Short mmCIF file of C-alpha atoms and ligand atoms in Angstrom, two decimals:
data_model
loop_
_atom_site.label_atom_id
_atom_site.label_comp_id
_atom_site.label_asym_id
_atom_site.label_seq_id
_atom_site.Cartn_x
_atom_site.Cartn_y
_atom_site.Cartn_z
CA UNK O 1 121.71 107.47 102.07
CA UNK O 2 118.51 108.09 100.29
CA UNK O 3 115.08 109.50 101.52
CA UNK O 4 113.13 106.99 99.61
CA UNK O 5 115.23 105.02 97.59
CA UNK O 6 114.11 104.57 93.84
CA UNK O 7 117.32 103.59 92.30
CA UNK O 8 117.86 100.85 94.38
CA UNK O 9 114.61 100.12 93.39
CA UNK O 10 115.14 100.34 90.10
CA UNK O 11 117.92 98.01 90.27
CA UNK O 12 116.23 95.55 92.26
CA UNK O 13 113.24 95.41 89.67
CA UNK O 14 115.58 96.56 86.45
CA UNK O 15 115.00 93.20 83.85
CA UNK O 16 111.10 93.46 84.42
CA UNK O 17 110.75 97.55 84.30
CA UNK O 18 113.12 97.49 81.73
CA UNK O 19 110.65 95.27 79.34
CA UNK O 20 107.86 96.75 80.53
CA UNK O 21 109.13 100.51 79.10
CA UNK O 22 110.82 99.32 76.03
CA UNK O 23 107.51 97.17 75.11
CA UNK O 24 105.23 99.92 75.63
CA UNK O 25 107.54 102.22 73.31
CA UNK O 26 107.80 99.19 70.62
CA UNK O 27 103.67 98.76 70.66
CA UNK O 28 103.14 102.47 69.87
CA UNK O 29 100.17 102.64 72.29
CA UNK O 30 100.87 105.20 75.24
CA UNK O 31 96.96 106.54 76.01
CA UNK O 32 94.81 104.02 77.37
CA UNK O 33 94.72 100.37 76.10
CA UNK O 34 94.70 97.18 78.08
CA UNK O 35 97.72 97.43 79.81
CA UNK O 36 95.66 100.32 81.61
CA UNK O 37 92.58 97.99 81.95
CA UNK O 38 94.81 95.32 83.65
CA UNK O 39 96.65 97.45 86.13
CA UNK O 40 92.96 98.66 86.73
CA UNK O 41 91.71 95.30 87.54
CA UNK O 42 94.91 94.34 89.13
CA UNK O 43 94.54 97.35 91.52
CA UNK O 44 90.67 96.40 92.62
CA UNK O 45 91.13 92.98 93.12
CA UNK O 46 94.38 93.40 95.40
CA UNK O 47 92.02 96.68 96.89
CA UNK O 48 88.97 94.37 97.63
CA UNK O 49 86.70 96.56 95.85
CA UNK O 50 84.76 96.36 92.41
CA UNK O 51 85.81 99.25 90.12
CA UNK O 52 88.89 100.79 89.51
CA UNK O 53 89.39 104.12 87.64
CA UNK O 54 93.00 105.63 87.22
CA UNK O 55 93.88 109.02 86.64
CA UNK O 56 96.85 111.89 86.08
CA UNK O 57 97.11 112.26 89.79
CA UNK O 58 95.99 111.86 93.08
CA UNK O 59 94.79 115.31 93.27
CA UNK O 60 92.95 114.73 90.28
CA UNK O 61 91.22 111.43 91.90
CA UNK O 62 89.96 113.38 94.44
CA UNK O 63 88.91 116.24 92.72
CA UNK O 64 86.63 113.20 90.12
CA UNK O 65 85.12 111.95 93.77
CA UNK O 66 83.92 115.18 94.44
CA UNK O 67 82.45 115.85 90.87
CA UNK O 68 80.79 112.58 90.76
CA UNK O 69 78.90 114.04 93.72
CA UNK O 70 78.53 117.04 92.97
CA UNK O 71 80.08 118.85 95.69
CA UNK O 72 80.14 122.81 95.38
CA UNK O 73 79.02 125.89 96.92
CA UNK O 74 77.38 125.51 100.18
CA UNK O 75 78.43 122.31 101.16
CA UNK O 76 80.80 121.69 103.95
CA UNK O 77 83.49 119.00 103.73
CA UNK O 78 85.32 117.84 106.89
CA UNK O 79 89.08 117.75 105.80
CA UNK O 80 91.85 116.81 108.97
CA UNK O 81 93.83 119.31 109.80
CA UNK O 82 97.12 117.73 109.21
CA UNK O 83 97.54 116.56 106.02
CA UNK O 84 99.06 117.31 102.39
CA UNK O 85 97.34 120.68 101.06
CA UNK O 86 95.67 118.72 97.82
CA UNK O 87 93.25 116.72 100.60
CA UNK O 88 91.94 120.62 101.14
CA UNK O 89 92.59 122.07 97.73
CA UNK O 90 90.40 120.32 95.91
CA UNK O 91 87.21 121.31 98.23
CA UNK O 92 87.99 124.92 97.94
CA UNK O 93 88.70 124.22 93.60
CA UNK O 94 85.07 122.87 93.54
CA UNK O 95 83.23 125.84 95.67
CA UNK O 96 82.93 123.96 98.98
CA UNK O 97 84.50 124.95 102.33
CA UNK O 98 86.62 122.95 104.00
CA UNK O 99 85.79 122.30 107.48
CA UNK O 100 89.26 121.44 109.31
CA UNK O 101 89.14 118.61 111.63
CA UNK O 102 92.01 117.73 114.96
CA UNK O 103 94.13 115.02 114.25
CA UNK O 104 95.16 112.13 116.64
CA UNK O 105 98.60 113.04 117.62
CA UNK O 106 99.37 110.26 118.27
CA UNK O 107 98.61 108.88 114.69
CA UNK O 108 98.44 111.90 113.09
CA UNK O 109 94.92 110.67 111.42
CA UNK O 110 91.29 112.64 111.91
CA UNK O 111 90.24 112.64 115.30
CA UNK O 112 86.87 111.52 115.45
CA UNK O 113 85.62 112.53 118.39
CA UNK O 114 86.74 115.80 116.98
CA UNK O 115 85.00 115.11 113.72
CA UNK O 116 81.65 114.23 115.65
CA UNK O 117 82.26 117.59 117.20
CA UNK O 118 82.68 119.70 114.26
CA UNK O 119 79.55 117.94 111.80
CA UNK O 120 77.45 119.14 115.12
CA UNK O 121 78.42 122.27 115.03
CA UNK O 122 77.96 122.89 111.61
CA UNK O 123 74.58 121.25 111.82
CA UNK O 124 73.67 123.71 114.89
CA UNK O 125 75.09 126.31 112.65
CA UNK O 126 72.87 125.61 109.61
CA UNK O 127 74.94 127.82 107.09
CA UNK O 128 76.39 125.09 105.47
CA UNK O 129 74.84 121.56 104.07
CA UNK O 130 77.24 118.21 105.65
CA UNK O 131 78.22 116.43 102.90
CA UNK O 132 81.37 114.72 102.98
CA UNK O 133 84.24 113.67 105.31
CA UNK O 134 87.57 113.20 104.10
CA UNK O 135 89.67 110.15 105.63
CA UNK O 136 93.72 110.57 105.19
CA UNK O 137 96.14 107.26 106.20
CA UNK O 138 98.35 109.64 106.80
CA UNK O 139 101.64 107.88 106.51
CA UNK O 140 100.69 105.13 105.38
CA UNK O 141 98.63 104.10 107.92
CA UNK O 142 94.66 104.01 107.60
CA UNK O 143 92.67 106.21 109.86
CA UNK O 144 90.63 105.03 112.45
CA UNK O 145 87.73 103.72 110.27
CA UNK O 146 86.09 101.71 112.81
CA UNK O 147 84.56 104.69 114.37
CA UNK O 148 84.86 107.05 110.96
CA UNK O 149 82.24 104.58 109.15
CA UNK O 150 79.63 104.71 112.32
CA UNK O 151 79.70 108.42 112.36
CA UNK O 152 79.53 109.57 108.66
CA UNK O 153 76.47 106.76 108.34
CA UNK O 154 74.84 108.49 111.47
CA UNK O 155 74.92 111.34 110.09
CA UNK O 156 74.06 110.86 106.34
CA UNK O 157 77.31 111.68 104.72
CA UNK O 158 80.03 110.17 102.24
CA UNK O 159 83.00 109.19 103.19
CA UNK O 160 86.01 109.94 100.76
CA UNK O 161 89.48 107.73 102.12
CA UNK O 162 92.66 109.86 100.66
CA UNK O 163 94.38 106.67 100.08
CA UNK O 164 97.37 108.86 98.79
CA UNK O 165 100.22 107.40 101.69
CA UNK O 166 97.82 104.68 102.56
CA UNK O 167 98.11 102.01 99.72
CA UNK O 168 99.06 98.65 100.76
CA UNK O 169 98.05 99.76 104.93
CA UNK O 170 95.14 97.60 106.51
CA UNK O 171 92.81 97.15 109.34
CA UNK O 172 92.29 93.63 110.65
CA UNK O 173 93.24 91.80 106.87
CA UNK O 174 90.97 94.99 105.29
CA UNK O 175 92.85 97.11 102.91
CA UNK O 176 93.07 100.50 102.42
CA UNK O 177 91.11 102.29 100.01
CA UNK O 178 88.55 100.08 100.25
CA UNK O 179 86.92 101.95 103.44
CA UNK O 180 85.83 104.99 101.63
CA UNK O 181 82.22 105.08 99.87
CA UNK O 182 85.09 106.51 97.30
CA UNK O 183 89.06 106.15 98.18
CA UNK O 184 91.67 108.02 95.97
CA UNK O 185 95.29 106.59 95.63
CA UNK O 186 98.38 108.71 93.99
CA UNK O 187 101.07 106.59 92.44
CA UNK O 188 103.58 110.04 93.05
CA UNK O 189 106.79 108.17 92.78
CA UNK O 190 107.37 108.47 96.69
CA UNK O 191 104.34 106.87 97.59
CA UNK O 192 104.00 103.35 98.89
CA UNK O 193 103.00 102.18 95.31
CA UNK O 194 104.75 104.88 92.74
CA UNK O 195 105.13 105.02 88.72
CA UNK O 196 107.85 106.69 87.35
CA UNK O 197 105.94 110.37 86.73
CA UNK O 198 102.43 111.30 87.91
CA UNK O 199 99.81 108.80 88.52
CA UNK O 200 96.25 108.16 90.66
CA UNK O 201 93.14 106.23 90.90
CA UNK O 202 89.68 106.59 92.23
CA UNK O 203 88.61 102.50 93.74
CA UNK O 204 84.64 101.92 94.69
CA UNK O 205 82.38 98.89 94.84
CA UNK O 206 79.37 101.81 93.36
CA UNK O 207 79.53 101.39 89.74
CA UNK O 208 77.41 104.18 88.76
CA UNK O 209 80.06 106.57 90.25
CA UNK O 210 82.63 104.60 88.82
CA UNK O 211 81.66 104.83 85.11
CA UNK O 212 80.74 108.97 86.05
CA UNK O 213 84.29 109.40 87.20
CA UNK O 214 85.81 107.41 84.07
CA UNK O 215 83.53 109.71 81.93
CA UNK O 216 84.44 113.21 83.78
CA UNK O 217 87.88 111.64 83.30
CA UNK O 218 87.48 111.67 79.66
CA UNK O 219 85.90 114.90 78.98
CA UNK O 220 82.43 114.24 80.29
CA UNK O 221 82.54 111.57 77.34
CA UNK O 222 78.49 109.96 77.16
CA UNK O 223 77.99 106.75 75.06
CA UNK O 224 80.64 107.18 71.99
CA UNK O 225 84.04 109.00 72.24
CA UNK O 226 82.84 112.67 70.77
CA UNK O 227 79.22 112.78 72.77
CA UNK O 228 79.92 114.65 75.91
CA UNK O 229 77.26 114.37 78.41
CA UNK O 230 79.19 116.46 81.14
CA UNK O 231 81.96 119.06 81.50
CA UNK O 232 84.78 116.88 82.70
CA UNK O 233 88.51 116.91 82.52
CA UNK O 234 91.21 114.90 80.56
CA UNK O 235 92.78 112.77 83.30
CA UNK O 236 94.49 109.63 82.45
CA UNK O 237 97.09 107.58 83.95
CA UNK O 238 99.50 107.06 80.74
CA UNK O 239 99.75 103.35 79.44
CA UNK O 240 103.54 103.53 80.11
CA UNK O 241 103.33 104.06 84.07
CA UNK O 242 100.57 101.64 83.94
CA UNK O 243 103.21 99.44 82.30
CA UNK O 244 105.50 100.64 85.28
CA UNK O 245 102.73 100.06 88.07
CA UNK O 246 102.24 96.34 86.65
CA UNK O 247 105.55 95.35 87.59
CA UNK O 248 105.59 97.48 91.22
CA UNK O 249 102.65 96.48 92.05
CA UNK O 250 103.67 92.73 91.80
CA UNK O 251 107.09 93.33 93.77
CA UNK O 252 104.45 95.42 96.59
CA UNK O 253 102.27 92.27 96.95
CA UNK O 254 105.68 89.74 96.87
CA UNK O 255 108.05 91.56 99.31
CA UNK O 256 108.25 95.14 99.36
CA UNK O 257 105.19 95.62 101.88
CA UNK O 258 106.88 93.03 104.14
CA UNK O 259 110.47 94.54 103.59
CA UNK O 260 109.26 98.03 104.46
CA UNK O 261 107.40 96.20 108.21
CA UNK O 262 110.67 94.85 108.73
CA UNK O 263 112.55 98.26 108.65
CA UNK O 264 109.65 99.68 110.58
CA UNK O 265 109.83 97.27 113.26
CA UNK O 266 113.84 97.65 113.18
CA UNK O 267 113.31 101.59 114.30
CA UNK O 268 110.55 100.33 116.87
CA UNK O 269 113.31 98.35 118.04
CA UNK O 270 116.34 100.20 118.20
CA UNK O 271 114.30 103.90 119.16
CA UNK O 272 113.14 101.57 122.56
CA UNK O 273 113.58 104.61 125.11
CA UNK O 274 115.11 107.04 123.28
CA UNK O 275 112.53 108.74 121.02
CA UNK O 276 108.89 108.61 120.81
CA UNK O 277 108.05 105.99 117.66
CA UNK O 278 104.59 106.06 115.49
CA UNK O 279 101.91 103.97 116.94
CA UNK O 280 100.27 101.66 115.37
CA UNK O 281 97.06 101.07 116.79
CA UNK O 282 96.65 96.80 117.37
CA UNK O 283 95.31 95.38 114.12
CA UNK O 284 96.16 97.95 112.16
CA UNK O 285 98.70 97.67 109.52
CA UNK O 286 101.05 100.35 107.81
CA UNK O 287 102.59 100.99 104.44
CA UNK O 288 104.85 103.25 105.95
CA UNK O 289 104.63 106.21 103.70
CA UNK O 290 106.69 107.63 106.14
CA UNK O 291 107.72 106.89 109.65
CA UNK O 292 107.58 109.99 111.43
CA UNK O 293 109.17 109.93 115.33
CA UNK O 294 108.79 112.55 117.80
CA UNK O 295 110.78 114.95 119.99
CA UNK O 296 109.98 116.87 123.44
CA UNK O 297 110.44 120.08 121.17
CA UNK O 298 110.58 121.93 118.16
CA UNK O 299 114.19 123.08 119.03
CA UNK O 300 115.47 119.57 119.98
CA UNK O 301 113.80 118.42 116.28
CA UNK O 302 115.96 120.73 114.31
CA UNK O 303 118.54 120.25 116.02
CA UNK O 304 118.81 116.97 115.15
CA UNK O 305 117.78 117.50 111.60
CA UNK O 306 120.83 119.39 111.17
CA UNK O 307 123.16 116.63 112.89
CA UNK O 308 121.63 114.27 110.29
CA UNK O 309 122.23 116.81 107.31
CA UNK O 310 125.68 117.50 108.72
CA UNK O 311 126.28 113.52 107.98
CA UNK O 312 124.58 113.31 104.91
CA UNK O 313 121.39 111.19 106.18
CA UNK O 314 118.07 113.02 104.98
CA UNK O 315 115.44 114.07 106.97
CA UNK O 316 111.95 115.44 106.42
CA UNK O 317 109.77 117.21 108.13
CA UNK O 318 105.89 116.40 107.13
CA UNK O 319 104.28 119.16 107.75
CA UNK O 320 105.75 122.30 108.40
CA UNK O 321 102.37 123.95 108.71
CA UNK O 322 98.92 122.33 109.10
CA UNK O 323 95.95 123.18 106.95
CA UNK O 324 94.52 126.12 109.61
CA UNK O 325 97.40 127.98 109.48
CA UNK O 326 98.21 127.74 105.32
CA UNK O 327 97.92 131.50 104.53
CA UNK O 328 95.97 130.53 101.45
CA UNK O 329 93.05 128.90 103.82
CA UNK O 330 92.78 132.37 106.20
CA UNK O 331 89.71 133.22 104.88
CA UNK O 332 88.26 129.62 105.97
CA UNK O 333 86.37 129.31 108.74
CA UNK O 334 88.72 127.95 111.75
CA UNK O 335 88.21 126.99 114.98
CA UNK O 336 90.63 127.07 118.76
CA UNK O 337 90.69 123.51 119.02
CA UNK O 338 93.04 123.12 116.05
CA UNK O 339 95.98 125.50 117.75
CA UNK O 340 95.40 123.54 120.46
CA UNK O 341 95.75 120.44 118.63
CA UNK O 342 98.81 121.74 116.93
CA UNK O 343 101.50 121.65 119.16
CA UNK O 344 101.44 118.17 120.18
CA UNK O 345 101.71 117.24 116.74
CA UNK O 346 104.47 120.06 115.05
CA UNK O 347 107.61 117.88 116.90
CA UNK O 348 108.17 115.41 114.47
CA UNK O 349 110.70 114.67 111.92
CA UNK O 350 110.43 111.79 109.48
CA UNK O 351 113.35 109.75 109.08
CA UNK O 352 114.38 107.80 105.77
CA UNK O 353 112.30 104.49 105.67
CA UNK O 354 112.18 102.45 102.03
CA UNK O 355 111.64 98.38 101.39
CA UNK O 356 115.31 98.41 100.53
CA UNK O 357 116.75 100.37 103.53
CA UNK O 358 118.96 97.77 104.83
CA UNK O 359 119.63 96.83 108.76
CA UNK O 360 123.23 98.76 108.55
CA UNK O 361 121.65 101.82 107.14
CA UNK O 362 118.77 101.71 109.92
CA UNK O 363 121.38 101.62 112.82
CA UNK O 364 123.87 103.91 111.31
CA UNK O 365 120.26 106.51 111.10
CA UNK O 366 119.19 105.67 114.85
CA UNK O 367 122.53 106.27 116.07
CA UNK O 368 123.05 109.51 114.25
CA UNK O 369 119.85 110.76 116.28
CA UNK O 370 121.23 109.20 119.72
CA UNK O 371 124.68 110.68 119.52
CA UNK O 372 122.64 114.31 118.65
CA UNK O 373 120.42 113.68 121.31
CA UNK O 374 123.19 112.29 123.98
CA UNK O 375 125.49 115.83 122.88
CA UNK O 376 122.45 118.51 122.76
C1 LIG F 401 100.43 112.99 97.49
C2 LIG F 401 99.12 113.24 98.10
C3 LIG F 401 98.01 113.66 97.36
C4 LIG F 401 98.10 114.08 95.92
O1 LIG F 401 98.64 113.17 95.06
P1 LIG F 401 99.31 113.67 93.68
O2 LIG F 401 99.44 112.42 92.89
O3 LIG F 401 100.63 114.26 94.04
O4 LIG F 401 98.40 114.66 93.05
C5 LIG F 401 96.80 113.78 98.00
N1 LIG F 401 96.67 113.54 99.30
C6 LIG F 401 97.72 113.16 100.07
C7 LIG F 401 97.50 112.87 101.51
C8 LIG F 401 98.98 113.01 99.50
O5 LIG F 401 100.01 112.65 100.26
#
């Protein structure tokens, strides 16, 4: 059994993706071009935002949002806790400091009460200037944006959505990456929506910052391709994943997002009782980047990774260490509530979830972790 399984989807899509990469080789055009500007437009429209802008990463999106504002030195940044490192790395790359933010353990996703918390206290502080909040759907599954939005407007700052997991997830018919004043996706091939090799895009309905973050993606490029009006970076998404992402993206929007619900709900189903499941606040929808369940313990949790290794069905565990205790952030400034925080949320282990996961393969998982559980 596979993690995530991209053969399968390989197979499943194989005519189309096939055409798509031998048709990009034949037209000798792999930077840029319109396949780019359709995937581009493709992307916003299914978003539900104006502008589109892809990139070499998701890491790289982010780190264009923060340019196009000019984030550095001095400002603060409100970053969860609990998330992948590149949601923090990039603050600390541009000269900010991250200010690390409880999660919601019970959707892993920034706490805001927490976050109202922590933009006070660096207010009362007055060392550092509040600029911007970072939003992770952690999992696929947006954060809670209905009382992000209200607090970041409050209190004057921008809101930047890590889309990264989150593509395809949705709050009341509202898609992801369309909550952020600027939302970053990554098209990793893992994620909900992935190219075959690296891959990201910045989505906003402010098209100022959009054309700044197409020209810091090109170099700082001004009105003609060798005028540079800024020091930028070269960051493109290559015309053959865009090529790639045309055909995924259709197969996201036709059945995938649906498929991947129905193996969600399956686990829902068959975990009734015997392991805590990820909750999905009403009206919210996932893209299940992952689906992560819980155990009373850190001890029970390994013990049942290693009955699922010991029968070949993969396991993960996202993350070993949140961002407070990453050795390369001790010099940040930290604060008790995230140890605190902490240990309701290290228990979980995510189990192998993909659109193509099929019922047999869901049982034979869920059974795997109730036969550990029954014999530990
Ligand atoms: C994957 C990921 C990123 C970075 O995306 P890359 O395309 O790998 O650079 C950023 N944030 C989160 C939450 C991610 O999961």
């Amino acid at each position: 059994m596979e993690f995530r399984d991209l053969r399968k989807q390989y197979q499943a899509l194989k005519p189309e993706i096939d055409e798509a990469l031998l048709s990009c080789a034949a037209s000798g055009g792999f930077i840029m071009g319109p396949t780019v500007a359709e995937i581009e437009s493709q992307l916003a429209e299914y978003v539900g935002v104006s502008h589109c802008v892809t990139c070499a990463n998701g890491t790289d999106a982010l780190a264009l949002a923060l340019d196009v504002w000019q984030i550095g030195e001095g400002d603060a940044v409100f970053v969860p806790d609990f998330t992948f490192i590149a949601s923090a790395e990039v603050v600390v790359a541009k000269g900010a400091t991250p200010v690390f933010v409880e999660v919601d353990p019970r959707t892993f996703n920034i706490d805001p009460d927490a976050l109202e918390r922590r933009i006070a206290k660096v207010k009362a502080e007055g060392r550092l200037r509040p600029r911007v909040v970072v939003a992770v759907d952690l999992f696929g599954q947006p954060a809670d944006y209905d009382r992000i939005i209200p607090i970041v407007e409050s209190n004057g700052l921008l809101l930047l959505e890590d889309g990264a997991q989150g593509f395809g997830g949705a709050i009341r018919g509202r898609r992801a990456c369309s909550f952020g004043h600027i939302a970053t996706t990554s098209f990793f091939p893992a994620k909900p929506l992935g190219c075959y090799g690296d891959g990201g895009a910045i989505f906003t309905d402010n098209a100022d910052w959009a054309a700044r973050a197409r020209s810091l993606s090109l170099h700082g490029r001004g009105n003609s391709k060798y005028e540079h009006v800024a020091i930028g970076c070269n960051s493109r998404l290559d015309t053959i994943q865009a090529a790639v992402l045309k055909v995924k993206l259709k197969a996201f929007k036709d059945h995938e997002l649906n498929d991947v619900n129905r193996v969600a709900n399956l686990y829902n189903e068959l975990f009734d009782g015997v392991v805590e499941t990820p909750y999905v606040p009403e009206g919210f929808l996932s893209s299940w980047a992952q689906y992560t369940i819980k155990f009373h313990t850190v001890e029970i949790r390994d013990r049942v990774k290693a009955d699922l290794a010991a029968k070949s069905i993969p396991s993960m565990i996202y993350y070993p260490l949140p961002m407070h205790l990453q050795p390369v952030f001790a010099q940040q400034p930290h604060d008790e509530g995230l140890s605190r925080g902490w240990g309701r949320i290290k228990v979980g282990l995510s189990i192998p979830i993909n659109p193509y996961l099929t019922d047999a393969e869901a049982s034979l998982v869920v059974n795997a972790i109730k036969e550990s559980l029954t014999n530990n």
